[in-house]
């Protein structure tokens, strides 16, 4: 356990919607938990050595608990299933202190919050924060059906409920989210926040970018990504500047795994190109970016990459390691 890890106890487990449970986590010694801001997540260590990121969805003024929402995802690699099936009230979990890669922009004059499915967790926390601070915002929450809509009643009962539109895939056509209209014109000072499944996020960010939204006004957080090897993935070499050592990365290996096999550990968390923990500077060569963390501009600069999933377009990458 590293120094920023803490042990918490599951105080409550609640079914919030079909295939979605929330877990209320409290400190084991009764001391206040580390503070967090809207958009923060924690890393949760799960049975089987898996680490998963879950956004905090309670009010950040609370220091006695963290609330997370977990979707049992049929396509998951075991993380969400372990939470649903093996973690119960009274169990302890090792978690990280909160981290925030999805913070509210304090300079925003208006915010547009878009949640898809379980992506509601950080978005709900943001909506509550914005409402408490009297900020101008609107929120759209897209789900497959009412039965799969976590926190529906909490949102309907919230003082800001008039600012929230629900969009159900199986609902009325006129209630479907019209992204083209919503994102037609970027306005100075309006910031867009999106969290949800990859297809939803690609669609939101793609529409915003096509309509000229500046990157600085776009904020997103992915939960899962497909980091499976792709056909045609080839071997390449990485060179460590500190030692001059060269390590070969096989076609079916990640850079992190190749380095680990050579005795060189790179700190990781999500191992899916989502969190940025493994971000490493690239001094020479061109990465083949596979992450969801960096912006298109940062990808184009080619001076950093995520070795947990990204590869190389050149035969050699020289890394600042
Ligand atoms: S470990 Fe999360 S981006 Fe690489």
Short mmCIF file of C-alpha atoms and ligand atoms in Angstrom, two decimals:
data_model
loop_
_atom_site.label_atom_id
_atom_site.label_comp_id
_atom_site.label_asym_id
_atom_site.label_seq_id
_atom_site.Cartn_x
_atom_site.Cartn_y
_atom_site.Cartn_z
CA UNK A 1 0.00 0.00 0.00
CA UNK A 2 1.54 3.37 -0.88
CA UNK A 3 1.37 6.41 1.36
CA UNK A 4 -1.60 7.97 -0.41
CA UNK A 5 -3.71 4.81 -0.01
CA UNK A 6 -6.37 4.58 2.63
CA UNK A 7 -8.59 1.84 3.92
CA UNK A 8 -12.33 2.46 3.99
CA UNK A 9 -15.32 0.44 5.03
CA UNK A 10 -18.44 -0.10 2.95
CA UNK A 11 -21.18 1.46 5.09
CA UNK A 12 -24.01 1.09 2.59
CA UNK A 13 -24.63 -0.62 -0.75
CA UNK A 14 -27.73 0.53 -2.63
CA UNK A 15 -29.28 -0.59 -5.89
CA UNK A 16 -29.69 2.71 -7.76
CA UNK A 17 -30.98 1.33 -11.07
CA UNK A 18 -30.84 -1.81 -13.16
CA UNK A 19 -27.21 -3.05 -12.97
CA UNK A 20 -26.07 0.01 -11.01
CA UNK A 21 -25.16 0.01 -7.31
CA UNK A 22 -23.84 2.83 -5.20
CA UNK A 23 -21.35 2.18 -2.41
CA UNK A 24 -20.99 4.52 0.55
CA UNK A 25 -17.42 4.37 1.85
CA UNK A 26 -16.43 5.66 5.29
CA UNK A 27 -13.10 5.80 7.07
CA UNK A 28 -12.35 2.85 9.34
CA UNK A 29 -10.99 5.02 12.15
CA UNK A 30 -13.71 7.68 12.10
CA UNK A 31 -11.30 10.40 10.96
CA UNK A 32 -12.42 12.80 8.20
CA UNK A 33 -11.64 11.59 4.68
CA UNK A 34 -9.35 13.66 2.43
CA UNK A 35 -11.18 16.55 0.78
CA UNK A 36 -12.23 16.44 -2.85
CA UNK A 37 -13.74 18.68 -5.50
CA UNK A 38 -16.49 18.00 -8.06
CA UNK A 39 -15.20 15.75 -10.86
CA UNK A 40 -12.80 13.80 -8.60
CA UNK A 41 -12.38 10.04 -8.68
CA UNK A 42 -10.72 7.47 -6.46
CA UNK A 43 -8.79 4.36 -7.45
CA UNK A 44 -10.30 1.29 -5.82
CA UNK A 45 -8.22 -1.87 -5.41
CA UNK A 46 -10.43 -4.85 -6.16
CA UNK A 47 -10.15 -8.56 -5.56
CA UNK A 48 -7.81 -10.14 -8.10
CA UNK A 49 -5.36 -7.24 -8.15
CA UNK A 50 -7.50 -5.05 -10.39
CA UNK A 51 -7.60 -1.28 -9.85
CA UNK A 52 -10.56 0.70 -11.11
CA UNK A 53 -11.45 4.37 -11.09
CA UNK A 54 -14.80 5.51 -9.76
CA UNK A 55 -16.01 9.10 -9.63
CA UNK A 56 -17.26 10.53 -6.38
CA UNK A 57 -20.90 11.53 -6.56
CA UNK A 58 -21.64 12.97 -3.14
CA UNK A 59 -21.40 16.61 -2.12
CA UNK A 60 -17.72 17.60 -1.78
CA UNK A 61 -18.46 19.43 1.48
CA UNK A 62 -18.97 16.01 3.08
CA UNK A 63 -15.87 14.60 4.76
CA UNK A 64 -17.45 11.60 6.46
CA UNK A 65 -18.05 9.53 3.32
CA UNK A 66 -17.34 8.96 -0.36
CA UNK A 67 -20.18 7.81 -2.58
CA UNK A 68 -19.42 5.96 -5.82
CA UNK A 69 -21.72 4.47 -8.44
CA UNK A 70 -20.75 1.23 -10.20
CA UNK A 71 -22.29 -0.19 -13.37
CA UNK A 72 -22.16 -3.95 -13.76
CA UNK A 73 -20.81 -3.91 -17.27
CA UNK A 74 -21.14 -7.18 -19.18
CA UNK A 75 -18.10 -6.19 -21.23
CA UNK A 76 -15.95 -5.32 -18.22
CA UNK A 77 -12.69 -7.10 -17.47
CA UNK A 78 -13.98 -8.08 -14.04
CA UNK A 79 -13.78 -4.84 -12.08
CA UNK A 80 -17.44 -3.90 -11.97
CA UNK A 81 -18.52 -7.50 -11.52
CA UNK A 82 -16.21 -7.88 -8.52
CA UNK A 83 -17.75 -4.78 -6.95
CA UNK A 84 -21.31 -5.99 -7.51
CA UNK A 85 -20.78 -9.62 -6.52
CA UNK A 86 -18.01 -9.66 -3.95
CA UNK A 87 -18.11 -6.34 -2.10
CA UNK A 88 -20.70 -5.93 0.63
CA UNK A 89 -21.56 -3.79 3.63
CA UNK A 90 -18.88 -4.17 6.30
CA UNK A 91 -16.10 -5.08 3.85
CA UNK A 92 -12.99 -2.94 3.72
CA UNK A 93 -11.45 -1.62 0.54
CA UNK A 94 -8.12 0.03 -0.17
CA UNK A 95 -8.56 3.20 -2.17
CA UNK A 96 -6.43 6.13 -3.27
CA UNK A 97 -6.95 9.65 -2.08
CA UNK A 98 -9.22 11.55 -4.51
CA UNK A 99 -7.65 12.73 -7.76
CA UNK A 100 -9.18 15.20 -10.14
CA UNK A 101 -8.60 15.21 -13.91
CA UNK A 102 -12.10 16.52 -14.57
CA UNK A 103 -12.33 19.74 -12.58
CA UNK A 104 -14.85 22.51 -13.12
CA UNK A 105 -13.36 25.54 -14.88
CA UNK A 106 -13.79 28.38 -12.47
CA UNK A 107 -13.69 30.96 -15.24
CA UNK A 108 -16.79 29.44 -16.93
CA UNK A 109 -19.74 31.80 -17.29
CA UNK A 110 -22.04 28.96 -18.27
CA UNK A 111 -21.67 25.18 -18.17
CA UNK A 112 -23.29 22.46 -20.26
CA UNK A 113 -23.15 19.08 -18.50
CA UNK A 114 -23.72 15.92 -20.52
CA UNK A 115 -23.94 12.51 -18.88
CA UNK A 116 -24.35 9.17 -20.61
CA UNK A 117 -25.33 6.22 -18.38
CA UNK A 118 -22.98 5.71 -15.45
CA UNK A 119 -21.17 8.89 -16.55
CA UNK A 120 -23.74 10.61 -14.35
CA UNK A 121 -21.53 10.18 -11.27
CA UNK A 122 -19.08 13.07 -11.75
CA UNK A 123 -21.66 15.12 -13.68
CA UNK A 124 -24.17 14.96 -10.82
CA UNK A 125 -21.54 16.12 -8.37
CA UNK A 126 -20.73 19.02 -10.72
CA UNK A 127 -24.40 19.96 -11.08
CA UNK A 128 -24.83 20.08 -7.32
CA UNK A 129 -21.71 22.21 -6.92
CA UNK A 130 -22.76 24.62 -9.68
CA UNK A 131 -26.26 24.88 -8.22
CA UNK A 132 -24.93 25.61 -4.73
CA UNK A 133 -22.63 28.32 -6.08
CA UNK A 134 -25.48 29.90 -8.09
CA UNK A 135 -23.72 29.28 -11.42
CA UNK A 136 -25.51 29.13 -14.76
CA UNK A 137 -25.74 25.61 -16.20
CA UNK A 138 -27.88 23.03 -17.93
CA UNK A 139 -27.58 19.28 -17.69
CA UNK A 140 -28.59 16.48 -20.03
CA UNK A 141 -28.70 12.89 -18.83
CA UNK A 142 -28.97 10.16 -21.49
CA UNK A 143 -29.71 6.55 -20.59
CA UNK A 144 -31.14 3.49 -22.27
CA UNK A 145 -34.33 3.56 -20.21
CA UNK A 146 -35.85 4.96 -17.03
CA UNK A 147 -35.05 1.66 -15.28
CA UNK A 148 -31.36 2.15 -16.03
CA UNK A 149 -31.28 5.75 -14.80
CA UNK A 150 -29.32 5.94 -11.56
CA UNK A 151 -30.07 8.78 -9.13
CA UNK A 152 -33.26 9.67 -11.02
CA UNK A 153 -35.22 10.50 -7.86
CA UNK A 154 -32.34 12.41 -6.30
CA UNK A 155 -32.14 14.59 -9.40
CA UNK A 156 -35.90 15.07 -9.69
CA UNK A 157 -36.01 16.20 -6.06
CA UNK A 158 -32.99 18.52 -6.38
CA UNK A 159 -33.45 22.30 -6.34
CA UNK A 160 -31.85 22.39 -9.81
CA UNK A 161 -34.14 19.78 -11.38
CA UNK A 162 -35.61 22.36 -13.79
CA UNK A 163 -32.15 22.62 -15.38
CA UNK A 164 -31.99 18.87 -16.09
CA UNK A 165 -33.37 17.08 -19.14
CA UNK A 166 -33.61 13.28 -19.15
CA UNK A 167 -33.25 11.52 -22.50
CA UNK A 168 -34.19 7.83 -22.62
CA UNK A 169 -33.25 5.74 -25.67
CA UNK A 170 -36.63 4.04 -25.42
CA UNK A 171 -38.46 7.34 -24.83
CA UNK A 172 -40.30 9.78 -27.07
CA UNK A 173 -38.44 10.90 -30.20
CA UNK A 174 -38.94 14.60 -29.42
CA UNK A 175 -37.18 14.08 -26.08
CA UNK A 176 -34.04 12.65 -27.69
CA UNK A 177 -30.91 14.72 -27.17
CA UNK A 178 -30.38 16.90 -30.23
CA UNK A 179 -26.61 17.33 -30.05
CA UNK A 180 -26.34 19.19 -33.34
CA UNK A 181 -28.63 21.94 -32.03
CA UNK A 182 -27.33 21.97 -28.47
CA UNK A 183 -23.71 22.30 -29.57
CA UNK A 184 -24.30 24.35 -32.72
CA UNK A 185 -22.64 27.54 -31.54
CA UNK A 186 -19.80 27.66 -29.05
CA UNK A 187 -20.13 30.77 -26.91
CA UNK A 188 -17.23 32.49 -25.19
CA UNK A 189 -17.21 31.43 -21.56
CA UNK A 190 -19.43 28.36 -22.06
CA UNK A 191 -17.73 25.13 -21.00
CA UNK A 192 -18.85 21.64 -21.95
CA UNK A 193 -18.39 18.64 -19.65
CA UNK A 194 -19.08 15.11 -20.81
CA UNK A 195 -18.79 11.69 -19.23
CA UNK A 196 -20.22 8.37 -20.38
CA UNK A 197 -19.62 5.43 -22.69
CA UNK A 198 -17.09 5.89 -25.45
CA UNK A 199 -19.62 6.09 -28.31
CA UNK A 200 -21.55 8.80 -26.48
CA UNK A 201 -18.42 10.78 -25.73
CA UNK A 202 -17.05 10.45 -29.25
CA UNK A 203 -20.35 11.75 -30.56
CA UNK A 204 -20.48 14.72 -28.16
CA UNK A 205 -16.83 15.71 -28.57
CA UNK A 206 -16.92 15.10 -32.33
CA UNK A 207 -19.98 17.34 -32.72
CA UNK A 208 -18.47 20.06 -30.53
CA UNK A 209 -15.15 20.02 -32.39
CA UNK A 210 -16.88 20.02 -35.79
CA UNK A 211 -18.79 23.12 -34.68
CA UNK A 212 -15.62 24.90 -33.65
CA UNK A 213 -15.68 24.58 -29.87
CA UNK A 214 -12.20 25.52 -28.59
CA UNK A 215 -10.41 22.67 -26.81
CA UNK A 216 -10.02 24.81 -23.69
CA UNK A 217 -13.82 24.77 -23.31
CA UNK A 218 -14.15 20.98 -23.61
CA UNK A 219 -13.77 18.72 -20.58
CA UNK A 220 -14.24 14.97 -20.52
CA UNK A 221 -13.58 11.84 -18.56
CA UNK A 222 -13.66 8.34 -19.98
CA UNK A 223 -14.40 5.35 -17.74
CA UNK A 224 -13.41 2.50 -19.98
CA UNK A 225 -11.58 2.17 -23.23
CA UNK A 226 -10.81 -0.62 -25.63
CA UNK A 227 -7.09 -1.18 -25.38
CA UNK A 228 -6.96 -4.60 -27.02
CA UNK A 229 -4.11 -5.11 -29.51
CA UNK A 230 -5.05 -4.13 -33.04
CA UNK A 231 -4.39 -6.15 -36.19
CA UNK A 232 -1.07 -5.11 -37.63
CA UNK A 233 0.48 -4.11 -34.30
CA UNK A 234 4.22 -4.58 -34.75
CA UNK A 235 7.19 -4.83 -32.41
CA UNK A 236 9.25 -1.71 -31.74
CA UNK A 237 12.00 -0.57 -29.39
CA UNK A 238 12.00 1.94 -26.58
CA UNK A 239 15.22 3.53 -25.35
CA UNK A 240 15.62 4.89 -21.82
CA UNK A 241 17.57 8.14 -21.78
CA UNK A 242 18.84 7.68 -18.24
CA UNK A 243 20.68 4.42 -18.98
CA UNK A 244 20.73 4.19 -22.77
CA UNK A 245 19.13 0.77 -22.41
CA UNK A 246 16.92 -0.45 -25.26
CA UNK A 247 13.87 -2.63 -24.57
CA UNK A 248 11.91 -4.46 -27.25
CA UNK A 249 8.10 -4.26 -27.11
CA UNK A 250 6.49 -7.34 -28.70
CA UNK A 251 3.35 -6.98 -30.84
CA UNK A 252 1.12 -8.36 -28.08
CA UNK A 253 2.81 -6.47 -25.25
CA UNK A 254 2.28 -2.97 -23.89
CA UNK A 255 5.27 -0.71 -23.31
CA UNK A 256 4.54 -0.83 -19.57
CA UNK A 257 4.59 -4.63 -19.57
CA UNK A 258 7.76 -4.82 -21.69
CA UNK A 259 9.50 -2.39 -19.33
CA UNK A 260 8.24 -4.28 -16.28
CA UNK A 261 9.61 -7.56 -17.69
CA UNK A 262 12.95 -5.76 -18.04
CA UNK A 263 12.79 -4.69 -14.38
CA UNK A 264 11.71 -1.09 -15.03
CA UNK A 265 8.46 -0.09 -13.36
CA UNK A 266 6.29 2.75 -14.66
CA UNK A 267 3.56 3.90 -12.32
CA UNK A 268 0.11 3.01 -13.68
CA UNK A 269 -3.45 3.08 -12.53
CA UNK A 270 -6.16 2.50 -15.15
CA UNK A 271 -3.97 0.75 -17.75
CA UNK A 272 -6.55 1.85 -20.31
CA UNK A 273 -5.28 5.26 -21.43
CA UNK A 274 -7.84 7.11 -19.35
CA UNK A 275 -6.18 8.47 -16.22
CA UNK A 276 -2.82 9.88 -17.34
CA UNK A 277 -0.90 8.30 -14.44
CA UNK A 278 1.66 6.68 -16.74
CA UNK A 279 2.21 9.77 -18.91
CA UNK A 280 5.82 9.72 -20.13
CA UNK A 281 7.82 12.27 -22.12
CA UNK A 282 8.90 11.21 -25.60
CA UNK A 283 12.19 12.72 -26.76
CA UNK A 284 12.48 11.06 -30.19
CA UNK A 285 10.24 8.98 -32.42
CA UNK A 286 6.52 9.16 -33.08
CA UNK A 287 4.02 7.55 -30.71
CA UNK A 288 0.91 5.76 -31.93
CA UNK A 289 -1.51 7.31 -29.45
CA UNK A 290 -4.26 4.99 -28.21
CA UNK A 291 -5.35 6.91 -25.11
CA UNK A 292 -8.43 8.96 -24.28
CA UNK A 293 -6.55 11.23 -21.91
CA UNK A 294 -4.58 13.64 -24.10
CA UNK A 295 -6.21 16.23 -26.34
CA UNK A 296 -5.84 16.07 -30.14
CA UNK A 297 -3.32 18.94 -29.89
CA UNK A 298 -1.30 17.06 -27.30
CA UNK A 299 -1.35 13.97 -29.50
CA UNK A 300 -0.14 16.02 -32.45
CA UNK A 301 2.76 17.44 -30.42
CA UNK A 302 4.08 13.85 -30.01
CA UNK A 303 6.22 14.81 -27.03
CA UNK A 304 4.43 12.60 -24.49
CA UNK A 305 2.42 9.38 -24.54
CA UNK A 306 0.70 6.81 -22.32
CA UNK A 307 2.84 3.65 -22.33
CA UNK A 308 0.04 1.57 -20.75
CA UNK A 309 -1.71 1.39 -24.12
CA UNK A 310 -0.06 3.58 -26.76
CA UNK A 311 2.51 2.19 -29.17
CA UNK A 312 4.94 3.56 -31.77
CA UNK A 313 4.69 4.56 -35.40
CA UNK A 314 8.49 4.60 -35.64
CA UNK A 315 10.87 1.71 -34.99
CA UNK A 316 12.26 3.47 -31.90
CA UNK A 317 10.87 5.75 -29.21
CA UNK A 318 13.33 7.50 -26.93
CA UNK A 319 11.68 8.00 -23.55
CA UNK A 320 12.50 10.36 -20.72
CA UNK A 321 12.91 7.48 -18.28
S1 LIG B 1 -2.23 4.10 -16.50
FE1 LIG B 1 -3.94 5.37 -16.88
S2 LIG B 1 -3.38 6.32 -18.76
FE2 LIG B 1 -1.84 4.85 -18.47
#
